[in-house]
Short mmCIF file of C-alpha atoms and ligand atoms in Angstrom, two decimals:
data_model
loop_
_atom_site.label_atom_id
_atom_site.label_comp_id
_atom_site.label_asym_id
_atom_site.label_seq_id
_atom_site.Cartn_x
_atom_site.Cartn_y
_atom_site.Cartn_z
CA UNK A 227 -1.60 7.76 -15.13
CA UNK A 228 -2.25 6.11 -18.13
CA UNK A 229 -5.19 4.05 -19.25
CA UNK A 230 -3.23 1.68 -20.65
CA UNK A 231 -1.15 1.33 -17.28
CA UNK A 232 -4.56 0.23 -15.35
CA UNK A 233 -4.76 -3.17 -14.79
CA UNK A 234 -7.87 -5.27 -13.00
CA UNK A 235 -6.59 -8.62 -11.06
CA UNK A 236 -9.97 -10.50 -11.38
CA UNK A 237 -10.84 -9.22 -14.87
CA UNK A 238 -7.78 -9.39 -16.19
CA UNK A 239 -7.66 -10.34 -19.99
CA UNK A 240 -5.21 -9.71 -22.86
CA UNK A 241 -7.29 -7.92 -24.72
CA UNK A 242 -7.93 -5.42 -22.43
CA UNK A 243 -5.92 -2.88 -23.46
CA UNK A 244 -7.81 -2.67 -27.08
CA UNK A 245 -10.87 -2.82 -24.78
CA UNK A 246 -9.72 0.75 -22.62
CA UNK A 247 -9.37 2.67 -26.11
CA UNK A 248 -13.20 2.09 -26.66
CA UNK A 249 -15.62 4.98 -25.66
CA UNK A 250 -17.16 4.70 -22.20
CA UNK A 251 -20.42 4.27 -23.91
CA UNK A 252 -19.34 1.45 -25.96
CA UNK A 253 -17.76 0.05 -23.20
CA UNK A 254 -20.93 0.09 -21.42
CA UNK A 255 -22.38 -1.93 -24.09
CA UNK A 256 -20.05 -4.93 -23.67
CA UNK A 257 -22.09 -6.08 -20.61
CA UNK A 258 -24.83 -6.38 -21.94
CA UNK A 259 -23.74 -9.11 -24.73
CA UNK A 260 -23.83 -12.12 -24.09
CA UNK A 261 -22.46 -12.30 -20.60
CA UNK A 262 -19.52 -14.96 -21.33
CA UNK A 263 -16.22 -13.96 -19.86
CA UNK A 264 -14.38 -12.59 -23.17
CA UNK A 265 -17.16 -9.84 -23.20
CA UNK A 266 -16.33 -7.92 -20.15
CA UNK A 267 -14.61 -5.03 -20.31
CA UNK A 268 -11.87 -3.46 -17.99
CA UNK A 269 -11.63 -1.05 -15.47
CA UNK A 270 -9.20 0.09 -12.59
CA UNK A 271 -11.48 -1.97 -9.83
CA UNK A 272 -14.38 -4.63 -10.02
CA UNK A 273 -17.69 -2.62 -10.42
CA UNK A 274 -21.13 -3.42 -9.53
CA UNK A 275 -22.07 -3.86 -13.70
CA UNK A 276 -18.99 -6.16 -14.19
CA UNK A 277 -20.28 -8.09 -11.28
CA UNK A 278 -23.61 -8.34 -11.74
CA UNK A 279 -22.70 -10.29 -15.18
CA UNK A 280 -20.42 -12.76 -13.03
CA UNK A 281 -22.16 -16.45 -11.96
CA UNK A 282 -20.24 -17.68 -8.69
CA UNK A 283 -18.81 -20.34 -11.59
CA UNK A 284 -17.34 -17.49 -13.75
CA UNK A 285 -15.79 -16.50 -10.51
CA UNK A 286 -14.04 -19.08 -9.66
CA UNK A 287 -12.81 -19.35 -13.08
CA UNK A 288 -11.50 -16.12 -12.76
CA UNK A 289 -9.52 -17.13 -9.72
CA UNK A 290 -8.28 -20.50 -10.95
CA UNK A 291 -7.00 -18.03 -14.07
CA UNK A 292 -5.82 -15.49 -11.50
CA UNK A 293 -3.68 -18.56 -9.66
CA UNK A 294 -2.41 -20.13 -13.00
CA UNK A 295 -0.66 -16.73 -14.42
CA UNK A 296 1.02 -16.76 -10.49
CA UNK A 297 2.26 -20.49 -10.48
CA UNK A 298 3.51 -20.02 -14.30
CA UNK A 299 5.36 -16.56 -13.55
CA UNK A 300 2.55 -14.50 -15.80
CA UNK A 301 1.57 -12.00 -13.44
CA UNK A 302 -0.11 -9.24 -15.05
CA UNK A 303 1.28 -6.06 -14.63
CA UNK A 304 -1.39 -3.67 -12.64
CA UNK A 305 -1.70 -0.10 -11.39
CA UNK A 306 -2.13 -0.76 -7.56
CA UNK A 307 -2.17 3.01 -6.86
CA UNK A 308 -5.15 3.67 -9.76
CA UNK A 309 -7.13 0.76 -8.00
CA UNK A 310 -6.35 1.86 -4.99
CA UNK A 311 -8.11 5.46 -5.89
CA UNK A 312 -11.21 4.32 -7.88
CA UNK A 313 -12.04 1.40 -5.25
CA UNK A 314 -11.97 4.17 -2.54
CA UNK A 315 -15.48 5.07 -3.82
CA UNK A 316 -16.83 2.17 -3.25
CA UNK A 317 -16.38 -1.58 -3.29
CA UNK A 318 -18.17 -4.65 -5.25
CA UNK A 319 -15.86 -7.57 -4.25
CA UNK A 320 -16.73 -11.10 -6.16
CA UNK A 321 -15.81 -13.31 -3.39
CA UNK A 322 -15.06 -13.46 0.48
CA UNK A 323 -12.17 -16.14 1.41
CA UNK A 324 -11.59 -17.81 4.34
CA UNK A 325 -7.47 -18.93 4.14
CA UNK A 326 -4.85 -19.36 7.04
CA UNK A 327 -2.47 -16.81 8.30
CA UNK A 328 0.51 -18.41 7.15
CA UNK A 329 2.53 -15.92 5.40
CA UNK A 330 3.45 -18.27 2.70
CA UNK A 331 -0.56 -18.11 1.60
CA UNK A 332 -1.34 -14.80 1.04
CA UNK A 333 -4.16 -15.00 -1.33
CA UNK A 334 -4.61 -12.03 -3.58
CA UNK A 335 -0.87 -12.67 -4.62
CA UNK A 336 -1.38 -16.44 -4.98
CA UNK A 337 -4.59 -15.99 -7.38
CA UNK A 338 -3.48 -12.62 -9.07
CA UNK A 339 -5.95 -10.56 -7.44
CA UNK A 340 -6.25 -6.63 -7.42
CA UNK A 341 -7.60 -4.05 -4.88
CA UNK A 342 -10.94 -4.35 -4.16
CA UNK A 343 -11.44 -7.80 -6.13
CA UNK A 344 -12.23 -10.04 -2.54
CA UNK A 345 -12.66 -9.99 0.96
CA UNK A 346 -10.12 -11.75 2.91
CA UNK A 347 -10.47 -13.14 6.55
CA UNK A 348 -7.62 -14.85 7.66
CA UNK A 349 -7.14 -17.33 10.63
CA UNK A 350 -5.00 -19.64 11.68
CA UNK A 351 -6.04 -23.05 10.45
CA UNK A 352 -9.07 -21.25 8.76
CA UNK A 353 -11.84 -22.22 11.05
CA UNK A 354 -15.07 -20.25 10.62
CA UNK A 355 -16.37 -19.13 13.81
CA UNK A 356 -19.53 -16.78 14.63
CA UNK A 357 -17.57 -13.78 13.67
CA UNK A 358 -15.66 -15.17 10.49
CA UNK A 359 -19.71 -16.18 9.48
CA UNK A 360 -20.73 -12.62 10.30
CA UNK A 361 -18.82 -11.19 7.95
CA UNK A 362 -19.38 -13.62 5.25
CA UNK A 363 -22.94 -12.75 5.74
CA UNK A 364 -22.12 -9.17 5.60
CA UNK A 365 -19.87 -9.70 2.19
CA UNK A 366 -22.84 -11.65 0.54
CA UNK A 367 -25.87 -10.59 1.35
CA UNK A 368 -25.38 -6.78 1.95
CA UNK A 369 -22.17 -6.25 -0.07
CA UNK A 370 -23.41 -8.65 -2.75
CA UNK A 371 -19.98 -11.19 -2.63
CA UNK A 372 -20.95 -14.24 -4.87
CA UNK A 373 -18.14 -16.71 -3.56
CA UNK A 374 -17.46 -17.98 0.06
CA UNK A 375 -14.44 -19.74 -0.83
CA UNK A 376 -12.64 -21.80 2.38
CA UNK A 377 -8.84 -22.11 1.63
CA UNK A 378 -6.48 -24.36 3.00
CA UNK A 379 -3.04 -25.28 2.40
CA UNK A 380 -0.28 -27.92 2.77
CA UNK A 381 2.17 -28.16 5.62
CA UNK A 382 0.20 -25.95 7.73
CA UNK A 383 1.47 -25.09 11.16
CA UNK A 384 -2.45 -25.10 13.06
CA UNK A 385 -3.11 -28.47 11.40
CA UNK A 386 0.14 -29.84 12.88
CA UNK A 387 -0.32 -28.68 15.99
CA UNK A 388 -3.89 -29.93 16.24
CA UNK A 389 -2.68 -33.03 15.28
CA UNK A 390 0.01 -33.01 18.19
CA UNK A 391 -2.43 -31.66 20.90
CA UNK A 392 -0.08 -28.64 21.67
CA UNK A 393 -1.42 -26.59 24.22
CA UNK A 394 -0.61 -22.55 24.55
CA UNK A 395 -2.90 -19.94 25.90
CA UNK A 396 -5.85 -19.14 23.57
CA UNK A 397 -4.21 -21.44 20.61
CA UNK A 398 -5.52 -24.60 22.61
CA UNK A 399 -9.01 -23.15 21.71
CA UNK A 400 -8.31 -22.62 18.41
CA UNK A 401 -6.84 -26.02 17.66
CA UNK A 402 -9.43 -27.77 19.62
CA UNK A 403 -11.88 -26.14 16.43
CA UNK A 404 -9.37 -28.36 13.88
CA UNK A 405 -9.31 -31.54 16.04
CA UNK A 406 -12.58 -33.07 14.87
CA UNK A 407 -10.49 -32.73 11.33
CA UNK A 408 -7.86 -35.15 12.38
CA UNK A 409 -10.50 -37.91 13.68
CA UNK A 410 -12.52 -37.45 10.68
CA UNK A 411 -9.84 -38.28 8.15
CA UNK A 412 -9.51 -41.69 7.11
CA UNK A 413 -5.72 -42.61 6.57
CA UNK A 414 -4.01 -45.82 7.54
CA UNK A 415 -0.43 -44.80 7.26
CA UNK A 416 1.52 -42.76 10.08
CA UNK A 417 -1.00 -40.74 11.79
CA UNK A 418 1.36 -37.71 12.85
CA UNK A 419 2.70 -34.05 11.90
CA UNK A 420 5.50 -35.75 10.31
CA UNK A 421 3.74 -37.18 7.91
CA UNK A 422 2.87 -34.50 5.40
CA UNK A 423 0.58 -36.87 3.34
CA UNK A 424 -1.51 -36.82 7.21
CA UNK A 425 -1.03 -33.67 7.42
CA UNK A 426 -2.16 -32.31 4.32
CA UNK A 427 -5.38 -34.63 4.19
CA UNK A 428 -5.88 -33.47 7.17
CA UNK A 429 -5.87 -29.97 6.13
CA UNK A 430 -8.14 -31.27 3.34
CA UNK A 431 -10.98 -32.52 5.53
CA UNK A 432 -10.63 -29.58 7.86
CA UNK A 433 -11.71 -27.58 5.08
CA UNK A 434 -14.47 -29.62 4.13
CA UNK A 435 -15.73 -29.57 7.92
CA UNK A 436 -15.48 -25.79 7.85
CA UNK A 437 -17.91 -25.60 4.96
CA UNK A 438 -20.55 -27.91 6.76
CA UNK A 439 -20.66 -25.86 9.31
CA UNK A 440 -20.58 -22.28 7.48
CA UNK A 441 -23.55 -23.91 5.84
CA UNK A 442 -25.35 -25.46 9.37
CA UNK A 443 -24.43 -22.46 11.18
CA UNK A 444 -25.17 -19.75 9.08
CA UNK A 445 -28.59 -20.36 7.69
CA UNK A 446 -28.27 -17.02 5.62
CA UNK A 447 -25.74 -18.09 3.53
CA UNK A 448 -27.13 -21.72 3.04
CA UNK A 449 -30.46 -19.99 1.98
CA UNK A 450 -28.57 -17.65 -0.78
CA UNK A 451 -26.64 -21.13 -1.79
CA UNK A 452 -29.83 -23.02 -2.32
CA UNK A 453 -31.39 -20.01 -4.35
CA UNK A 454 -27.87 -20.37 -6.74
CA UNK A 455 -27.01 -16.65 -5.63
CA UNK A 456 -23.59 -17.79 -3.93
CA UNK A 457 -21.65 -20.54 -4.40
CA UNK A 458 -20.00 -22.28 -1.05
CA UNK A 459 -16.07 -23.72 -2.33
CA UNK A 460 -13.31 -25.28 -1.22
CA UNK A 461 -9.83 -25.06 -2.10
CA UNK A 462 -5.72 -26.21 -0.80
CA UNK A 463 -2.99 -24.36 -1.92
CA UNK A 464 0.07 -25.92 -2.42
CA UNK A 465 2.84 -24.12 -0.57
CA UNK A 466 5.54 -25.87 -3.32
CA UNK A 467 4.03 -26.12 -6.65
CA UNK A 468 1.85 -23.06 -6.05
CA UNK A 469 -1.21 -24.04 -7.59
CA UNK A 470 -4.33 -24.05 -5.68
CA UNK A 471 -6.73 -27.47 -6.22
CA UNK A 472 -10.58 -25.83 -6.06
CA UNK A 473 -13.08 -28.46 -5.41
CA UNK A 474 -16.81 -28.38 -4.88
CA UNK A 475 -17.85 -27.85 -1.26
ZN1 ZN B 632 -1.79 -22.65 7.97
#
């Protein structure tokens, strides 16, 4: 495998492949410039130095970046298989997202992502629950993740069916999580899962709720946000223009 084969999703860049014909040791030196993005250098998979330079703002940078090369057909060409090998060390993730399992949203491909760049839990209607904030707390404050980042998207199935009250074995649970979503969102029009424009605000407040209580129930991760060492986000992904809308959570 070739050096210049290796490709990072997060810290991806297009002069990386001037950057891999550098020494190690000058390499090394990069990160401790100035600590601005075009400084970084590249490897096969996010490392603890490379991370240790990123603010939970550079992050999500990095991911609005990642999503922007997806929606305009610029993915950059990696080397799963290298990342694959190097991350099986050891990981340093950046950022632990919560997103839906629709299989339209998978979000490493959506934001460009490699192996090892994020943790990923997924559930339907990402709702955070005393699990999904036990493992944020485990990807922040013991596996040093920078970014809790709550994703949801548009036409989603969980928000529909909260919105129609449907009922089936352990889903009525679930739904019954996104519910206080549909009161909460202010909308005159048609108030139903055939209205997408409902249905996607929806979707936006649910998100919104999720982070309130990631941040009431998990008093870890609301004492690393205050102290500026994590950054609590939300975002929707648009399942037909695929670009996902970040916005402060
Ligand atoms: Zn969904």
């Amino acid at each position: 495998m070739s050096a210049q084969s290796k490709s990072n999703g997060l810290l991806d860049h297009p002069h990386r492949r001037s950057f891999l014909r550098t020494s190690s040791a000058i390499t090394a030196m990069a990160f401790v410039g100035t600590g601005t993005l075009s400084s970084i250098a590249y490897a096969d998979a996010l490392t603890a130095a490379q991370r240790e330079k990123l603010t939970p703002d550079d992050i999500l940078a990095l991911m609005k970046k990642g999503n922007k090369r997806f929606y305009t057909g610029k993915l950059k060409e990696r080397n799963l298989l290298a990342q694959q090998r190097v991350s099986a060390k050891g990981q340093h993730p950046a950022a632990i997202l919560l997103s839906c399992i629709d299989s339209r949203a998978p979000a490493e491909t959506i934001m460009d992502l490699g192996i090892g760049d994020i943790f990923n839990a997924r559930v339907a209607g990402n709702v955070e629950n005393s699990d999904i904030l036990g493992s944020m707390e485990f990807a922040c404050k013991l596996a040093g993740a920078k970014v809790v980042l709550v994703m949801g998207h548009t036409a989603c199935g969980a928000i529909k069916g909260a919105i129609d009250n449907a009922e089936l074995g352990n889903l009525t649970g679930l739904l019954a999580k996104i519910k206080p979503a549909v009161a909460a969102t202010k909308y005159t029009g048609e108030r139903t899962s055939k209205n997408y424009t409902f249905v996607d605000a929806v979707a936006r407040t649910n998100v919104e709720i999720t982070i309130a209580n990631i941040r009431k129930e998990s008093p870890v991760l609301a004492e690393m946000e205050t102290n500026g060492a994590i950054k609590i986000a939300g975002a929707m992904y648009n399942l037909e223009t695929g670009v996902v809308d970040f916005f402060a959570g």
